[in-house]
CSV table of C-alpha atoms in Angstrom, one decimal:
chain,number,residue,atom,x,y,z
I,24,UNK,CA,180.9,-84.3,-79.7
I,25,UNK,CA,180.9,-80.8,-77.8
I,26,UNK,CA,178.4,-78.5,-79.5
I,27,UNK,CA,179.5,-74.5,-80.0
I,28,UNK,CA,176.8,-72.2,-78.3
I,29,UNK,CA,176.5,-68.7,-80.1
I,30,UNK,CA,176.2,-65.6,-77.4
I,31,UNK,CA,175.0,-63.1,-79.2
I,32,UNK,CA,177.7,-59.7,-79.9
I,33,UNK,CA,175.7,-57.5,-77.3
I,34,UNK,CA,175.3,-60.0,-74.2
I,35,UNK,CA,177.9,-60.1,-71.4
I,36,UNK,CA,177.2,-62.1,-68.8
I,37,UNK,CA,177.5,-60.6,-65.0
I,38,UNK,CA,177.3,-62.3,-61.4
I,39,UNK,CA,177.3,-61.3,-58.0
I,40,UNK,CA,176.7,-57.4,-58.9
I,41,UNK,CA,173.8,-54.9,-57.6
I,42,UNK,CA,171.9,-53.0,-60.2
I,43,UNK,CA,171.0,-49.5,-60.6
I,44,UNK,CA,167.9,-49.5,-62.5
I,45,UNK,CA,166.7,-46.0,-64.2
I,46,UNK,CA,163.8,-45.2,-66.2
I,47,UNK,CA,163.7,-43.0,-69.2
I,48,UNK,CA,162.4,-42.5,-72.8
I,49,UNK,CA,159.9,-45.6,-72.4
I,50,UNK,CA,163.0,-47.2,-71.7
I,51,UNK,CA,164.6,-49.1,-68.6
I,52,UNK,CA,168.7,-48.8,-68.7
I,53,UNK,CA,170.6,-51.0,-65.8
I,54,UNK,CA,174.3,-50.9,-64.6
I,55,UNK,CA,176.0,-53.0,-62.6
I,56,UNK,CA,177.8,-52.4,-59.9
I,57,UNK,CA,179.7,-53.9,-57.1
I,58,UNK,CA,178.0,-54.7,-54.3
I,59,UNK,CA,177.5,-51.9,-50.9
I,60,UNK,CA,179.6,-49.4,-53.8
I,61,UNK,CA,176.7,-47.4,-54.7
I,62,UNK,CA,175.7,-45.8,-51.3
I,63,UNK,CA,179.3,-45.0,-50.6
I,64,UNK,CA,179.9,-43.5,-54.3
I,65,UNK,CA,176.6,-41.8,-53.5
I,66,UNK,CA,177.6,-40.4,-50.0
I,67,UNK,CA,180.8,-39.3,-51.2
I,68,UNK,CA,183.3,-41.9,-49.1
I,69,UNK,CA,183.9,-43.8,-52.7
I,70,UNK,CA,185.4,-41.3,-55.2
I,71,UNK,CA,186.8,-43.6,-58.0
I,72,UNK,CA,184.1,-44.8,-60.4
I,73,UNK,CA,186.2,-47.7,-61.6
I,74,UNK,CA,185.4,-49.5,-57.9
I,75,UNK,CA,181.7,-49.0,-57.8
I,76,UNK,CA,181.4,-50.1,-61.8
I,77,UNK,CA,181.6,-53.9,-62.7
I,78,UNK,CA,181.8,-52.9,-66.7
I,79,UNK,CA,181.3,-49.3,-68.0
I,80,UNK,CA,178.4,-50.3,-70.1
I,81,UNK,CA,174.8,-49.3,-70.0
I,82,UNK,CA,172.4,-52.5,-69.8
I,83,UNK,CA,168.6,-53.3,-70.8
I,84,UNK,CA,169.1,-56.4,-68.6
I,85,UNK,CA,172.1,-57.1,-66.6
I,86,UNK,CA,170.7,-60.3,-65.9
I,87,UNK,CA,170.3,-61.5,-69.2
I,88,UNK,CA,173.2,-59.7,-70.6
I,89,UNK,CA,171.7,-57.5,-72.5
I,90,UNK,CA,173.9,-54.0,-73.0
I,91,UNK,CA,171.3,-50.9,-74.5
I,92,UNK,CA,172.1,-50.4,-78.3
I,93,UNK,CA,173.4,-46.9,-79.3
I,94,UNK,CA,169.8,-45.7,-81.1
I,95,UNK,CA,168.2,-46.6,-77.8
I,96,UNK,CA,170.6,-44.4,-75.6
I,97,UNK,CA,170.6,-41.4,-78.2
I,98,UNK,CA,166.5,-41.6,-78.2
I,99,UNK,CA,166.4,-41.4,-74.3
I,100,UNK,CA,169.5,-39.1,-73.2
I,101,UNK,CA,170.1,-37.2,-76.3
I,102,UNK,CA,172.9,-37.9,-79.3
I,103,UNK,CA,175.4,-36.0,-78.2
I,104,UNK,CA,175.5,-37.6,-74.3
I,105,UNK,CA,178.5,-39.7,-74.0
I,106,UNK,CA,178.0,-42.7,-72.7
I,107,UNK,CA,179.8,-41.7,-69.0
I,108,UNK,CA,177.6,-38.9,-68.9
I,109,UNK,CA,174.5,-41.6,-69.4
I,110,UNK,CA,176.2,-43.9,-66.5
I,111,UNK,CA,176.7,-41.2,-64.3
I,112,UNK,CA,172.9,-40.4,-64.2
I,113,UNK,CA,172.0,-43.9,-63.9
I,114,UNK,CA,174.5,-44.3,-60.6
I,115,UNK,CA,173.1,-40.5,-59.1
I,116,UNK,CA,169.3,-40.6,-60.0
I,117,UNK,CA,168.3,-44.6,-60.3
I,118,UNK,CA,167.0,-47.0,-58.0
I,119,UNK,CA,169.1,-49.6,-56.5
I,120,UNK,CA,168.0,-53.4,-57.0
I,121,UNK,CA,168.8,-55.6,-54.2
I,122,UNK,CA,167.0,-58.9,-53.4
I,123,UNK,CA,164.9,-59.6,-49.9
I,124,UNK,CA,168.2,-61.4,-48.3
I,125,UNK,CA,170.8,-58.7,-49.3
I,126,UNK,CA,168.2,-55.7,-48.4
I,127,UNK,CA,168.1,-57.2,-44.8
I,128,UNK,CA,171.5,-57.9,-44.7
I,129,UNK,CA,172.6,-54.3,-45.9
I,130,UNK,CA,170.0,-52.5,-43.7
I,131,UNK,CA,171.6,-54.7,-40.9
I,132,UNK,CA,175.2,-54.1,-41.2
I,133,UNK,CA,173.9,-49.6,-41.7
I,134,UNK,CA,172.0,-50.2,-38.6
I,135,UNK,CA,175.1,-51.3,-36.4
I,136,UNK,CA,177.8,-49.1,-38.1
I,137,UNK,CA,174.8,-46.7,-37.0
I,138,UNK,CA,174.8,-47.4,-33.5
I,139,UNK,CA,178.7,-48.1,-33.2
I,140,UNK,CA,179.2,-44.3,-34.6
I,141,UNK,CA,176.5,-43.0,-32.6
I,142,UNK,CA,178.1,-44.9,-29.0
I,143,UNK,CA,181.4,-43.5,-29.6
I,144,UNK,CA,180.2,-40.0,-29.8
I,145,UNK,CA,177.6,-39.5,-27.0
I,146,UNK,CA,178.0,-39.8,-23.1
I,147,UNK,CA,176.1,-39.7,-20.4
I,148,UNK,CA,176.7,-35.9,-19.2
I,149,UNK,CA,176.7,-36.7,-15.2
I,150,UNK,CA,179.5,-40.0,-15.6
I,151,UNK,CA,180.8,-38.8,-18.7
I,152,UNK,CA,180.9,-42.9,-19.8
I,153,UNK,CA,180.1,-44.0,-23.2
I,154,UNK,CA,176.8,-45.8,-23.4
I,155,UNK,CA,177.0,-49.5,-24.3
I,156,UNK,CA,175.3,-49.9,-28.4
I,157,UNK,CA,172.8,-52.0,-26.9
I,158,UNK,CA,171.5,-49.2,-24.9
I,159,UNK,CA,172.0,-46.5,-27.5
I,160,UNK,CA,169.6,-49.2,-29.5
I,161,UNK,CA,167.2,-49.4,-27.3
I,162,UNK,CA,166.6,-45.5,-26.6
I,163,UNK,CA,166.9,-45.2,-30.1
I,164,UNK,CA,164.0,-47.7,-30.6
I,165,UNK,CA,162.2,-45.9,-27.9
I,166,UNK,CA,161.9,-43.1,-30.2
I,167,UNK,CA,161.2,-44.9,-33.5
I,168,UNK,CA,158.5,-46.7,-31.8
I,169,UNK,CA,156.8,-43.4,-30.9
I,170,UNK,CA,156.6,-41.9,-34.5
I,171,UNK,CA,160.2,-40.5,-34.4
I,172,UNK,CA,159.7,-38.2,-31.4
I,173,UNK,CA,159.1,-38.5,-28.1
I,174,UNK,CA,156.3,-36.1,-27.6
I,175,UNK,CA,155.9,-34.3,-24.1
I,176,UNK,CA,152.6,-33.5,-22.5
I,177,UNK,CA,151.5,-30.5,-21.0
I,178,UNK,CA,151.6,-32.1,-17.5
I,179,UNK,CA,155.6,-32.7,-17.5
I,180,UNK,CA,155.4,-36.6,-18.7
I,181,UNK,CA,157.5,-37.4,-21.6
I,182,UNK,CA,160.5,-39.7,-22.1
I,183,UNK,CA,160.4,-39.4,-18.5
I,184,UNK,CA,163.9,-40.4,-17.5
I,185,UNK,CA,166.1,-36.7,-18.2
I,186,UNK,CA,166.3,-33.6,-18.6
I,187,UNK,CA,167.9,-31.7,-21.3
I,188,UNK,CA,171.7,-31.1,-20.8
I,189,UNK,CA,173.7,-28.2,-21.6
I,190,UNK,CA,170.7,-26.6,-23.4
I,191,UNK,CA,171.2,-28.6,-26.1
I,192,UNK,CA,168.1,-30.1,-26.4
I,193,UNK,CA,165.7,-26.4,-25.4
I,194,UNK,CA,163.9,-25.4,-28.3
I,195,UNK,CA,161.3,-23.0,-28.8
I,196,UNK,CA,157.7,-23.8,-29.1
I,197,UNK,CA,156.5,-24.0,-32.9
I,198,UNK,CA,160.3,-25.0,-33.6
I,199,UNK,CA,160.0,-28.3,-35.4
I,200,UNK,CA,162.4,-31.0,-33.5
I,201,UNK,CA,164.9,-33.6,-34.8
I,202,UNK,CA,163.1,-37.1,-34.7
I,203,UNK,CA,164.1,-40.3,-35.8
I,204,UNK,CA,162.1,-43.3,-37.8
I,205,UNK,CA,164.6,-45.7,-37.9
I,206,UNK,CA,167.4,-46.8,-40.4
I,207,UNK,CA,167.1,-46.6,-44.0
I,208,UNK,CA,169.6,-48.1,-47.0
I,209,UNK,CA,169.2,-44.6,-49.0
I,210,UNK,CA,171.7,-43.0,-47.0
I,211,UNK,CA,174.5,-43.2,-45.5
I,212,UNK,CA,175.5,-44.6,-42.2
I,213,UNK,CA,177.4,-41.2,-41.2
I,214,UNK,CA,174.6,-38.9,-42.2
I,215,UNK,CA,172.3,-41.3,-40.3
I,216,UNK,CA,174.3,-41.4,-37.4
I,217,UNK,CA,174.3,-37.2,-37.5
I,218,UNK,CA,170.2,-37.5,-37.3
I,219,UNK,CA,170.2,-40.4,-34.5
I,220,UNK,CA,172.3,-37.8,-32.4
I,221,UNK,CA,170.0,-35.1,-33.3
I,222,UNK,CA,167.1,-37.2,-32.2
I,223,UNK,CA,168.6,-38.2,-28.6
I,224,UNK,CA,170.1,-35.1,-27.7
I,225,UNK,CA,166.5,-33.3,-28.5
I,226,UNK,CA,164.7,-35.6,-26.7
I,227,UNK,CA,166.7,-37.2,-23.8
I,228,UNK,CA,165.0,-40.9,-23.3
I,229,UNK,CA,168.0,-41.4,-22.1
I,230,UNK,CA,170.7,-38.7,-20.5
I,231,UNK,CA,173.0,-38.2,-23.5
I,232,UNK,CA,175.5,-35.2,-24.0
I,233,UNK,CA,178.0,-34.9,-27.0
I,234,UNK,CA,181.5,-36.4,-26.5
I,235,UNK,CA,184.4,-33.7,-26.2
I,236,UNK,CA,187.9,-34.4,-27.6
I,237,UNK,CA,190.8,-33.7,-25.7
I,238,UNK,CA,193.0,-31.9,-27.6
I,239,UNK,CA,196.6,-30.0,-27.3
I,240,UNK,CA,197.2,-26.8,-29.4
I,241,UNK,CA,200.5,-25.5,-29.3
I,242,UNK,CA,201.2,-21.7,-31.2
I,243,UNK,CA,204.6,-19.7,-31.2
I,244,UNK,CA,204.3,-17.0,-28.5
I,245,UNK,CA,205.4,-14.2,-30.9
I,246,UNK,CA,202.0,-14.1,-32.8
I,247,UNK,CA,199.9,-14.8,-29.9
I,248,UNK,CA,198.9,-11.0,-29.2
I,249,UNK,CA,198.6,-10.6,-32.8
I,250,UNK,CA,194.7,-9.7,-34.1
I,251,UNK,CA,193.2,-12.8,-35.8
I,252,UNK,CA,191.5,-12.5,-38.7
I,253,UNK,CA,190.0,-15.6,-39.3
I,254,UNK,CA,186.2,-16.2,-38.1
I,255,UNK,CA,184.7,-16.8,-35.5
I,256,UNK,CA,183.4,-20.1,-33.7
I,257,UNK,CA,180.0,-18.8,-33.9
I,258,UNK,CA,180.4,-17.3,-37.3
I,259,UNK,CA,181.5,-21.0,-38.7
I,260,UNK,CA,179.5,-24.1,-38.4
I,261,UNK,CA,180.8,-27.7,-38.9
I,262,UNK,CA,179.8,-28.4,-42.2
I,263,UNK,CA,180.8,-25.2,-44.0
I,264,UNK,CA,184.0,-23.5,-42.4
I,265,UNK,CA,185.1,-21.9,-45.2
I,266,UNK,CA,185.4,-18.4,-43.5
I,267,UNK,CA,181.8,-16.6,-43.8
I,268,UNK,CA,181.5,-16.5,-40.7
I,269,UNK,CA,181.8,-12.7,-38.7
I,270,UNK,CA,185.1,-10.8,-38.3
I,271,UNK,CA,186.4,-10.8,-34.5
I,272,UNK,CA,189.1,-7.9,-33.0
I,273,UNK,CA,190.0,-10.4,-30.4
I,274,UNK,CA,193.7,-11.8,-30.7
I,275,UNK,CA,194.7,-15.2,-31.8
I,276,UNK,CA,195.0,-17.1,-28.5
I,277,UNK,CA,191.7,-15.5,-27.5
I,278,UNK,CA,190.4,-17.2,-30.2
I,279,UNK,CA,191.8,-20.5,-30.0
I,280,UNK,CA,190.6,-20.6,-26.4
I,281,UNK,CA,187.2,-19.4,-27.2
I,282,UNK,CA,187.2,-23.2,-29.2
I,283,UNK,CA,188.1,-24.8,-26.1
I,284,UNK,CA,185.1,-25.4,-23.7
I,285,UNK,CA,187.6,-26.6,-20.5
I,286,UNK,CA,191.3,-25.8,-20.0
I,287,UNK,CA,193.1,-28.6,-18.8
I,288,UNK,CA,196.3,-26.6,-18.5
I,289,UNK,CA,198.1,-23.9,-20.1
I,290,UNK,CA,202.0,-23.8,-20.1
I,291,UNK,CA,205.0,-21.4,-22.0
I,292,UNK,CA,207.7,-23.8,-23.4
I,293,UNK,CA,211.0,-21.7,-24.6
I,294,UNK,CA,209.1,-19.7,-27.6
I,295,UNK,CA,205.8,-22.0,-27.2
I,296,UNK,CA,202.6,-21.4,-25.6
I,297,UNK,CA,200.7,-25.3,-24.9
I,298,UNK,CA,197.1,-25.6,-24.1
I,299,UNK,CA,195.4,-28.9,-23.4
I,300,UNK,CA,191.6,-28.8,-23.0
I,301,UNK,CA,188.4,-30.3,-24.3
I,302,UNK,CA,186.4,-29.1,-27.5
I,303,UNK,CA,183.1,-30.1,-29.0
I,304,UNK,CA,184.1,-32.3,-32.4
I,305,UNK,CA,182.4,-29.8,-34.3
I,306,UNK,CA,184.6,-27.5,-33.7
I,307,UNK,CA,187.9,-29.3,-34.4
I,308,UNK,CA,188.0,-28.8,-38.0
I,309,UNK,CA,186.8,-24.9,-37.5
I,310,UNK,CA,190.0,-25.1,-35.1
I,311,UNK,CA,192.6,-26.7,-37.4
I,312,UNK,CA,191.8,-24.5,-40.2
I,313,UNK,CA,191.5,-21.3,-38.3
I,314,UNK,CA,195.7,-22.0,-36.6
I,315,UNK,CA,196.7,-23.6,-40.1
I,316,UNK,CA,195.6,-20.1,-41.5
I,317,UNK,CA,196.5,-17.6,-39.0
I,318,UNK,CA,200.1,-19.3,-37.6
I,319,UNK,CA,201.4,-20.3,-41.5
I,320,UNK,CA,201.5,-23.8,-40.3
I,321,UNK,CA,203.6,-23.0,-37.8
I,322,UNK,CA,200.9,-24.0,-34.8
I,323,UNK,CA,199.5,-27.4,-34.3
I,324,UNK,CA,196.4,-29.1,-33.5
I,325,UNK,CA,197.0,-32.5,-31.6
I,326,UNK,CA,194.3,-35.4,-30.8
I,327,UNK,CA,194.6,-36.6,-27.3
I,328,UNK,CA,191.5,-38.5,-27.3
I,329,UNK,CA,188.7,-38.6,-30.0
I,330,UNK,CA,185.9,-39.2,-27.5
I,331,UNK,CA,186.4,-38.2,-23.5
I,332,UNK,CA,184.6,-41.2,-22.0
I,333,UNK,CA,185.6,-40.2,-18.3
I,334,UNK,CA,186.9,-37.2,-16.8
I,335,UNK,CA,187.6,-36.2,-13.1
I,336,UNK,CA,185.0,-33.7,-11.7
């Protein structure tokens, strides 16, 4: 004869989930969450809080099923928190609980989306080829290995094969340089993949130069004289464009070819000026915000090709 088994009300049982685990009034509240969701959530590429959260409750034990009664969440966060407010801070400010097995596997799969960002944007500045992402690993290693920097000595030996490129990598004594310890699962790959570059360019163990985008800007020829008003490529950086950059009396195609670090070609079609030429892709959003603003979305930005692997000399 089957027998009934009582759950108690406040137990829900959850599998396959990651915990976020936060501390607080003598208390230890859990939520659970989909698994590789919290990072992204964290990082910004996951906006929708209903695909990180497995159940929008707070937890003394996910794995026992034990949700946190009301008195307990009012002692720790305050009476008036709601309970999304009490979530939120658990997702932004707790520590993530993964087991050995899935914290290898998730530092594995960061590591190579790592290195497959980081091998699509660098390129050997002689060639102008890609690197393969074993070699982008290795020199990468080279510098993790050596305590995140590859320190030079006062007679000329460092990482020994290259020289800085493009004066990207010269940097004035006292200034502290990018280095690079590795891949962590606190952040995300993109941010890490920012850092790696950092770390290469700086140091050179192997010859490395940003990859330029080949782009094709086309702008009506009647506002091409025009003063522009927008900022500058200097006064603008790639993470905040916004326009606080310094005021320039140069005209608009001046400054859309001040973006452009080699004209391909420039051509007048009818009422349309054309240029085709490479950019650095830090300066392609600066560059479709400054023609979007200045033409009224009546110039365009096109990609030829996100990363210039080759290019005739």
């Amino acid at each position: 004869m089957p027998q009934n088994i009582n759950q108690p009300s406040n137990q829900i049982r959850l599998t396959n989930v990651s915990l976020v685990r936060l501390k607080k009034g003598k208390k230890r509240f859990e939520i659970a969450c989909y698994k590789n969701k919290v990072l992204e959530y964290r990082s910004g590429v996951e906006t929708d809080l209903d695909n990180v959260l497995q159940i929008p409750n707070v937890f003394l034990s996910v794995s026992k099923g034990q949700t946190a009664p009301s008195e307990d969440l009012k002692k720790a966060f305050g009476a008036k928190t709601p309970v999304n407010d009490i979530i939120m801070e658990i997702l932004i400010k707790g520590e993530m609980q993964v087991g050995e097995k899935e914290r290898h596997a998730q530092l594995e799969r960061v590591h190579n989306e790592v290195i497959d960002i980081v091998a699509g944007k660098l390129v050997d500045p002689r060639s102008k080829r890609v690197y393969t992402t074993g070699m982008i690993d290795k020199a990468l290693d080279q510098l993790s290995s050596q305590g995140g920097a590859m320190h030079k000595t006062d007679d000329g030996k460092g990482s020994g094969t290259a020289t800085p490129t493009n004066g990207e990598s010269s940097k004035e004594k006292g200034k502290e340089m990018p280095t690079w310890t590795g891949v962590v699962t606190t952040k995300s790959a993109k941010s890490q993949a920012l850092d790696a570059m950092r770390a290469l360019i700086a140091w050179q163990p192997i010859p490395v130069t940003r990859a330029r985008m080949r782009l094709r800007v086309t702008c009506p020829t009647s506002i091409l004289k025009q003063a522009a008003k927008g900022p500058t490529k200097n006064g603008s950086n790639e993470e905040d464009a916004d326009g606080a950059g310094e005021k320039s009396t140069g005209t608009i195609k001046d400054r859309i070819l001040s973006y452009v670090e080699q004209v391909e070609r420039q051509d007048t079609l009818g009422s349309e000026w054309e240029v085709v030429g490479f950019v650095e892709p830090g300066a392609f959003k600066v560059l479709g915000e400054f023609i979007g603003g200045e033409t009224k979305g009546k110039g365009r930005v096109e990609v030829l090709d996100m990363a210039v692997t080759h290019e005739g000399d």
